[in-house]
Amino acid sequence: MNKIKNLADLTILREKLQSKSRPGDPEQIIQVKVAMATCCIASGSRETMNYIVDELDKRNIEAIVTQTGCMGYCYAEPTIEVSIPGKEPVVYGYVDVKKADEIIEKHIKGGAFVEGIIPVNYQKIDN
Amino acid sequence: MEMVKITIDNKSVEVPRGTSILKAAKQVGIEVPTLCYMDLHDLNIEHKPGGCRVCVVEVEGRRNLAPSCCTDVNDGMVVKTHSIRVLNARRTVMELILSDHPKECLTCPKSGNCDLQNMAIKMGIREIHNQDIAEMSTYRTDFSPAIIRDMNKCIMCRRCETMCNDFQTVGALSAINRGFMSVVAPAFEMDLEDSVCTYCGQCVAVCPTGALTEVDHTRRLIRDLANPAKTVIVQTAPAVRAALGEMFDLPAGSLVTGKMVSALRTLGFKYVFDTDFSADLTIMEEGTEMLDRLSRHLAGDKSVRLPILTSCCPGWVNFFESQFIDMLEIPSTARSPQQMFGSIAKTYFADKIKVKREDLIVVSIMPCLAKKYECTRDEFKVNGNPDVDYSVSTRELAHLIKEANIDFHSLPDEDFDRPLGESSGAGVIFGATGGVIEAAVRTAYELFTKKRLERLDFKELRGMEGIREATIDFDGLPVKIGIAHGLGNARKLLEDIRSGKCSYHAIEIMACPGGCIGGGGQPLHHGNFEILNKRMAAIYREDVGKPIRKSHENPYIIKLYEEFLGKPMSEKSHKLLHTHYVDKSKKIIYI
Amino acid sequence: MADYKIHLLVCGGTGCKSSNSQVLIEHLRTEIRNQGLEDFAQVTGTACFGFCEKGPIVKIIPGDTFYTQVKPADAKEIVEEHIVKGQKVARLLYKDPKSDKIITDPKGMEFYKKQIRIALRNCGVIDPENIHESLARNGYAALGKVLTTMTPDETIEIIKKSGLRGRGGAGFPAGLKWEITRKSPGNEKYVVCNADEGDPGAFMDRSILEGDPHSVIEAMAINGYCTGASKGLVYIRAEYPLAIERLKTAINQAREYGLLGENIFGTGFSFDITLRYGAGAFVCGEETALIHSMEGNRGEPTMKPPFPSVKGYLGKPTNVNNVETFASIPVIILKGPDWYSSIGTEKSKGTKVFALAGKVNNVGLIEVPMGITLREVIFEIGGGIKNGKKFKGVQIGGPSGGCLTYKHLDTPIDYDSLIAAGAMMGSGGMIIMDEDDCMVDVAKYFLDFTVDESCGKCTPCRVGNKRMHELLVSITKGNGTHEDIDRLINLGNVIRDTSLCMLGQSAPNPVLSIMDNFREEYEAHIRDKKCPSGVCKALMIYEIVEENCVGCTACARACPVGAITGERKEIHRIDPSLCIKCGACMDRCKFNAVIVN
């Protein structure tokens, strides 16, 4: 852990982090983000995330699974975002364990979309 | 000082920046009605929580109405204090307060003397809408030995909270609960009796409604006076004679001793005595004790703690028993004049008139509410029979005199009975802050130096500042004296003692501002120290007019010792005239 | 493992479904099969795009092609032209309604512009418990820029120029507040973040703290630099345990990395943050009450002036801002005030986060530019009213706000327009109501809340709101009179005019705005003793329809209070004086013999 002693340190660290894997931009490895705010947790997103982590491991799929904050689709919790390298990220809603299984098999392994994609309806700004 | 010009009701006025609209209006003769606002400028308290919303006024350019007590003026402000918008708002606010207030004016102890009632009369409130569906915030009535809390009548003005926390620093009262059921009460809504309340009664003195009132003993008194089997005698505190006249429209500072005695006789008391007598007795005991501790201290006795603190004020005794228990051996062990009187009356005097203890009723007229509690202390009872049966406040006495249709003004001046009615000037000055210690000095000086005291007036001990100090020359020995009135000031002195910073030999403490003349049972002064100053002047006037001005020269005191007590601090004196203090800090509270 | 090169996403939202999007999907699949491209192109149904007026929508990726108003018959052309030949079908492409130009890049579409996540820029993108992810997304870059290249005055100028107004509800210009705090004399100052979000149904601040706590921490440090404070406090309600955890983690990580604490970036500027917890009082969201609560006193508001910027926490100058206000600061510094002020309206710049709740399809957190209309929010972003019901009203601003009707749907969302319409922005709670909601009941609900949360200090709020509530209860029970309406209006106006703080001053808002916009509902309750929406139980009469009743006694057995009498095979009767309107009889009756009047 390096303490940031001046602005130059911050810039260097940021560039290093950006080059490794920029969140929101698929690089070399599959990324799965699970929304984990309070309403998401109340809808079961912890179980979903634990299941995805376990199953990806069991099925030998290399991927990074992380939690994030609220994505905004509170009516469709639990929600996850799947980013396959080279492809646009896709958001799924109502992802219980059963749906998660389907997404792992069909989308992550199989490359095909599953029904019930939630279209992103907002602009994200690049900082 | 930057000046600011404003217009109120079309009148122009220039005031310093930082002045409230209320005060600015007063300067042009406009009295905006207020309810919770309380200005005790001489105590450095301006209570303006801005809660009642009665004093709202219209300010041009401001979206909503402004509470005039806590809104400062801006340059060019245009204020209207009685537009229709303001009148409607004020009236609606009053109606809301009344909608959550009991409608028992006819039998309320505050009726005729109630700020809320006066405001309702002023606004001509005739109807309270939808009272049939209105919920009322009700609470259990809390009866303590001296103060009754009937919070159904509380209008959340928070004055009592300010007096108790900010001025007296006792901390017995604060707001609890939230919203509609919020109320001012001791923590956990426990009984006042279980709290750190000292019964100083300053809260009662400022309460605008009948929420806080004193326990009224007049009914009991009338029954006792009418009981042929009982001999009812009375003692009157010095502060009463300097203020009683105000209840009969006499100017503040009128000394009405003679009429007071006459009124009491007319009411039916068998013997009318004077607490000043037992004040002299207190000086004998306390003065001797003080000298004893002082001499032993000067001789190097490390077991003796100084300073010695006076202990005649029961509110003050409660204060250190509940919040300064590490210093319980510092106050004098002498009882208060009220209690010494009762103790002597029910032994020495009862023997003289051959009346049994149980048939003798000793009543005291006190400026104080804590005295009501003091009568009930177990240490002051013999086999369950109290030395002083009960205490009646100055206000209660005045009501009783009026109820009995006695024309106070045409009463002749009469004198106290003997033997317990003769007093020196030193006994009288107990009523003012600094008086007790001055009385003690007059006696202690002669006892210690064995010389005659030429100067009897110790003006350096008198005055209204909260904390005072003076050094009295005891023929070469400088005796340092500290004086405080108001428990907030007392706390400061006590904390100095605790931290070792204090170098006084003796300290006098009174719980009420001005001393007993500003007591919780006196006619209300509404923070006007002028009244207190005048009452104080009356006390010192009576002192000067007395032929005997030193306690130890009171012939009846001398006789009492010869015939009965022996000498000060004798075994009999100890038993009858001294006491001990209890640790009231650790309490188990059931909530 | 399939390797689709093209994905066709067809909107499966309610609107598009009713326009045959399902059939469209089948047609597309058939056409693709016909072309032998089943392994090349996949057709998937999605959730609602929120673009219902132009549905059915077909989005083709990669390339982000947006086809609107697609009919099943168009499937052949799409597959032949676009999928096979790679040529877009021009006539189906989205056309901007104003310029009539074809827009191919979705970022240029009005539809996408309806939401811009600025305060929420990192929410849902980063792991809030990993500072690296925040740093990679320019976390603390604004603080670095400010501390090393800008003076406090320059920074404050930028905030002022951006036009950012406080997002807690009052809308006071943030830059001005920072400037006043800066100018207040004293060298002991404080920065306070108000995270006591108490409005029922509001969770904007919670989401920001749970999703991107570093943006708030960074902004507080920037504020400290500008105003001269070295200590920050976050007053967060205890009912947000996850937000508290995430905030604590973030603060600790920031400290580890030297971004909080002594000598940040080696510039000599020191700043640190402590947390203070609320204890369940909505009134402690009011800034003076909040400050008193932090001081250990009773959480009651006190008179302003003096304002906290001059005399606040412990009597020192204190800058109090809302979570969302702080969250916008770093990006304003990095992208510049002109960029920020280009979004929004003339007097209300930037975006606002709303918690969309109630009877809409897409409940959730949205962030919209100021100036967007209510119609767009409710019917486009929100996806319209659930279950096809009719829109009745939208409550904005929580218990302090007002209720607007269909007449106001084209009101732009900004501070001044909402006030002019009789509501207010508030902190961002937006509750949509349909025909089944009783507006008098809604007014009662909000007043219920304010009566419970009133601190009790001032008469109009403590007693007045309670009396208003009692009147509303009486009306919903069928005991109201016409004088009650006048009484409510007078009481409401006086409470607004005389209460000490905004809780009291705004408590009558829901009642009075509902009185303005839904007067007939009040009248129905009072004059007709009826609740048109069928909500107020006391006004509902349960009756048995004689023609349908067969006397099976099922209802009588279900009744918990024995209000139904009748012999077997005989028509049953409900005694209205005993009936508690629980509806059990109605649920049990198989013959539709129980009705509610």
mmCIF file with all atom_site columns, C-alpha atoms in Angstrom, chain B residues 49-53 63-65 67 70-71 85 88 92 95-97 99-100 129-130 133-135 155-156 158 175-180 182, chain C residues 280-281 298 300 303 452-460 462-464 466-467 470-471 474 484 487 490-491 494 496-500 502 505:
data_model
loop_
_atom_site.group_PDB
_atom_site.id
_atom_site.type_symbol
_atom_site.label_atom_id
_atom_site.label_alt_id
_atom_site.label_comp_id
_atom_site.label_asym_id
_atom_site.label_entity_id
_atom_site.label_seq_id
_atom_site.pdbx_PDB_ins_code
_atom_site.Cartn_x
_atom_site.Cartn_y
_atom_site.Cartn_z
_atom_site.occupancy
_atom_site.B_iso_or_equiv
_atom_site.pdbx_formal_charge
_atom_site.auth_seq_id
_atom_site.auth_comp_id
_atom_site.auth_asym_id
_atom_site.auth_atom_id
_atom_site.pdbx_PDB_model_num
ATOM 1  C CA . PRO B 1 49  ? -36.806 30.480 22.403 1.00 0.00 ? 49  PRO B CA 1
ATOM 2  C CA . GLY B 1 50  ? -39.248 31.763 19.796 1.00 0.00 ? 50  GLY B CA 1
ATOM 3  C CA . GLY B 1 51  ? -41.621 28.878 20.518 1.00 0.00 ? 51  GLY B CA 1
ATOM 4  C CA . CYS B 1 52  ? -45.034 30.290 21.380 1.00 0.00 ? 52  CYS B CA 1
ATOM 5  C CA . ARG B 1 53  ? -45.307 32.391 18.167 1.00 0.00 ? 53  ARG B CA 1
ATOM 6  C CA . ARG B 1 63  ? -42.353 35.735 3.172  1.00 0.00 ? 63  ARG B CA 1
ATOM 7  C CA . ASN B 1 64  ? -43.605 34.685 6.566  1.00 0.00 ? 64  ASN B CA 1
ATOM 8  C CA . LEU B 1 65  ? -44.321 36.409 9.855  1.00 0.00 ? 65  LEU B CA 1
ATOM 9  C CA . PRO B 1 67  ? -41.207 36.377 15.885 1.00 0.00 ? 67  PRO B CA 1
ATOM 10 C CA . CYS B 1 70  ? -35.846 36.938 18.553 1.00 0.00 ? 70  CYS B CA 1
ATOM 11 C CA . THR B 1 71  ? -35.680 38.701 15.202 1.00 0.00 ? 71  THR B CA 1
ATOM 12 C CA . ARG B 1 85  ? -52.717 38.929 8.908  1.00 0.00 ? 85  ARG B CA 1
ATOM 13 C CA . ASN B 1 88  ? -55.432 36.297 12.577 1.00 0.00 ? 88  ASN B CA 1
ATOM 14 C CA . THR B 1 92  ? -55.160 31.183 15.717 1.00 0.00 ? 92  THR B CA 1
ATOM 15 C CA . GLU B 1 95  ? -56.629 29.136 20.013 1.00 0.00 ? 95  GLU B CA 1
ATOM 16 C CA . LEU B 1 96  ? -54.272 26.269 19.320 1.00 0.00 ? 96  LEU B CA 1
ATOM 17 C CA . ILE B 1 97  ? -52.615 26.667 22.728 1.00 0.00 ? 97  ILE B CA 1
ATOM 18 C CA . SER B 1 99  ? -57.190 23.743 22.494 1.00 0.00 ? 99  SER B CA 1
ATOM 19 C CA . ASP B 1 100 ? -54.569 21.701 24.331 1.00 0.00 ? 100 ASP B CA 1
ATOM 20 C CA . HIS B 1 129 ? -63.067 25.083 17.124 1.00 0.00 ? 129 HIS B CA 1
ATOM 21 C CA . ASN B 1 130 ? -63.329 21.321 16.909 1.00 0.00 ? 130 ASN B CA 1
ATOM 22 C CA . ILE B 1 133 ? -62.262 15.850 18.231 1.00 0.00 ? 133 ILE B CA 1
ATOM 23 C CA . ALA B 1 134 ? -59.171 17.461 19.739 1.00 0.00 ? 134 ALA B CA 1
ATOM 24 C CA . GLU B 1 135 ? -56.747 15.224 21.553 1.00 0.00 ? 135 GLU B CA 1
ATOM 25 C CA . ILE B 1 155 ? -47.571 25.441 27.170 1.00 0.00 ? 155 ILE B CA 1
ATOM 26 C CA . MET B 1 156 ? -43.915 24.595 26.466 1.00 0.00 ? 156 MET B CA 1
ATOM 27 C CA . ARG B 1 158 ? -39.426 26.497 28.479 1.00 0.00 ? 158 ARG B CA 1
ATOM 28 C CA . ALA B 1 175 ? -37.848 18.928 27.499 1.00 0.00 ? 175 ALA B CA 1
ATOM 29 C CA . ILE B 1 176 ? -38.634 15.281 26.863 1.00 0.00 ? 176 ILE B CA 1
ATOM 30 C CA . ASN B 1 177 ? -40.578 13.419 24.187 1.00 0.00 ? 177 ASN B CA 1
ATOM 31 C CA . ARG B 1 178 ? -41.121 14.734 20.730 1.00 0.00 ? 178 ARG B CA 1
ATOM 32 C CA . GLY B 1 179 ? -43.954 16.591 19.039 1.00 0.00 ? 179 GLY B CA 1
ATOM 33 C CA . PHE B 1 180 ? -47.418 16.811 20.498 1.00 0.00 ? 180 PHE B CA 1
ATOM 34 C CA . SER B 1 182 ? -43.379 16.888 24.331 1.00 0.00 ? 182 SER B CA 1
ATOM 35 C CA . GLY C 2 280 ? -34.532 8.501  14.350 1.00 0.00 ? 280 GLY C CA 1
ATOM 36 C CA . ALA C 2 281 ? -35.698 12.094 14.114 1.00 0.00 ? 281 ALA C CA 1
ATOM 37 C CA . ARG C 2 298 ? -32.081 18.267 21.987 1.00 0.00 ? 298 ARG C CA 1
ATOM 38 C CA . GLU C 2 300 ? -34.689 21.300 17.930 1.00 0.00 ? 300 GLU C CA 1
ATOM 39 C CA . MET C 2 303 ? -33.830 30.885 14.803 1.00 0.00 ? 303 MET C CA 1
ATOM 40 C CA . ASP C 2 452 ? -45.017 12.276 14.438 1.00 0.00 ? 452 ASP C CA 1
ATOM 41 C CA . GLU C 2 453 ? -41.773 13.999 13.528 1.00 0.00 ? 453 GLU C CA 1
ATOM 42 C CA . SER C 2 454 ? -42.516 17.484 14.832 1.00 0.00 ? 454 SER C CA 1
ATOM 43 C CA . CYS C 2 455 ? -40.009 18.427 17.521 1.00 0.00 ? 455 CYS C CA 1
ATOM 44 C CA . GLY C 2 456 ? -42.677 20.163 19.612 1.00 0.00 ? 456 GLY C CA 1
ATOM 45 C CA . LYS C 2 457 ? -40.960 23.475 20.161 1.00 0.00 ? 457 LYS C CA 1
ATOM 46 C CA . CYS C 2 458 ? -43.347 25.859 18.474 1.00 0.00 ? 458 CYS C CA 1
ATOM 47 C CA . THR C 2 459 ? -47.114 26.012 18.880 1.00 0.00 ? 459 THR C CA 1
ATOM 48 C CA . PRO C 2 460 ? -48.268 26.055 15.217 1.00 0.00 ? 460 PRO C CA 1
ATOM 49 C CA . ARG C 2 462 ? -46.835 21.017 17.614 1.00 0.00 ? 462 ARG C CA 1
ATOM 50 C CA . VAL C 2 463 ? -50.545 21.700 18.041 1.00 0.00 ? 463 VAL C CA 1
ATOM 51 C CA . GLY C 2 464 ? -51.618 23.059 14.656 1.00 0.00 ? 464 GLY C CA 1
ATOM 52 C CA . LYS C 2 466 ? -52.101 17.758 15.059 1.00 0.00 ? 466 LYS C CA 1
ATOM 53 C CA . ARG C 2 467 ? -55.371 19.639 14.762 1.00 0.00 ? 467 ARG C CA 1
ATOM 54 C CA . GLU C 2 470 ? -57.600 15.351 13.383 1.00 0.00 ? 470 GLU C CA 1
ATOM 55 C CA . LEU C 2 471 ? -59.736 17.201 10.875 1.00 0.00 ? 471 LEU C CA 1
ATOM 56 C CA . SER C 2 474 ? -62.670 13.156 10.800 1.00 0.00 ? 474 SER C CA 1
ATOM 57 C CA . ASP C 2 484 ? -63.734 21.981 8.186  1.00 0.00 ? 484 ASP C CA 1
ATOM 58 C CA . ARG C 2 487 ? -60.680 25.646 8.988  1.00 0.00 ? 487 ARG C CA 1
ATOM 59 C CA . ASN C 2 490 ? -56.898 28.915 7.675  1.00 0.00 ? 490 ASN C CA 1
ATOM 60 C CA . LEU C 2 491 ? -54.914 26.592 9.917  1.00 0.00 ? 491 LEU C CA 1
ATOM 61 C CA . VAL C 2 494 ? -51.261 30.239 9.714  1.00 0.00 ? 494 VAL C CA 1
ATOM 62 C CA . ARG C 2 496 ? -47.102 28.117 7.105  1.00 0.00 ? 496 ARG C CA 1
ATOM 63 C CA . ASP C 2 497 ? -46.872 31.704 8.238  1.00 0.00 ? 497 ASP C CA 1
ATOM 64 C CA . THR C 2 498 ? -45.804 31.226 11.827 1.00 0.00 ? 498 THR C CA 1
ATOM 65 C CA . SER C 2 499 ? -43.881 27.971 12.245 1.00 0.00 ? 499 SER C CA 1
ATOM 66 C CA . LEU C 2 500 ? -40.290 28.204 13.357 1.00 0.00 ? 500 LEU C CA 1
ATOM 67 C CA . MET C 2 502 ? -39.353 24.421 7.420  1.00 0.00 ? 502 MET C CA 1
ATOM 68 C CA . GLN C 2 505 ? -43.836 25.733 7.547  1.00 0.00 ? 505 GLN C CA 1
#
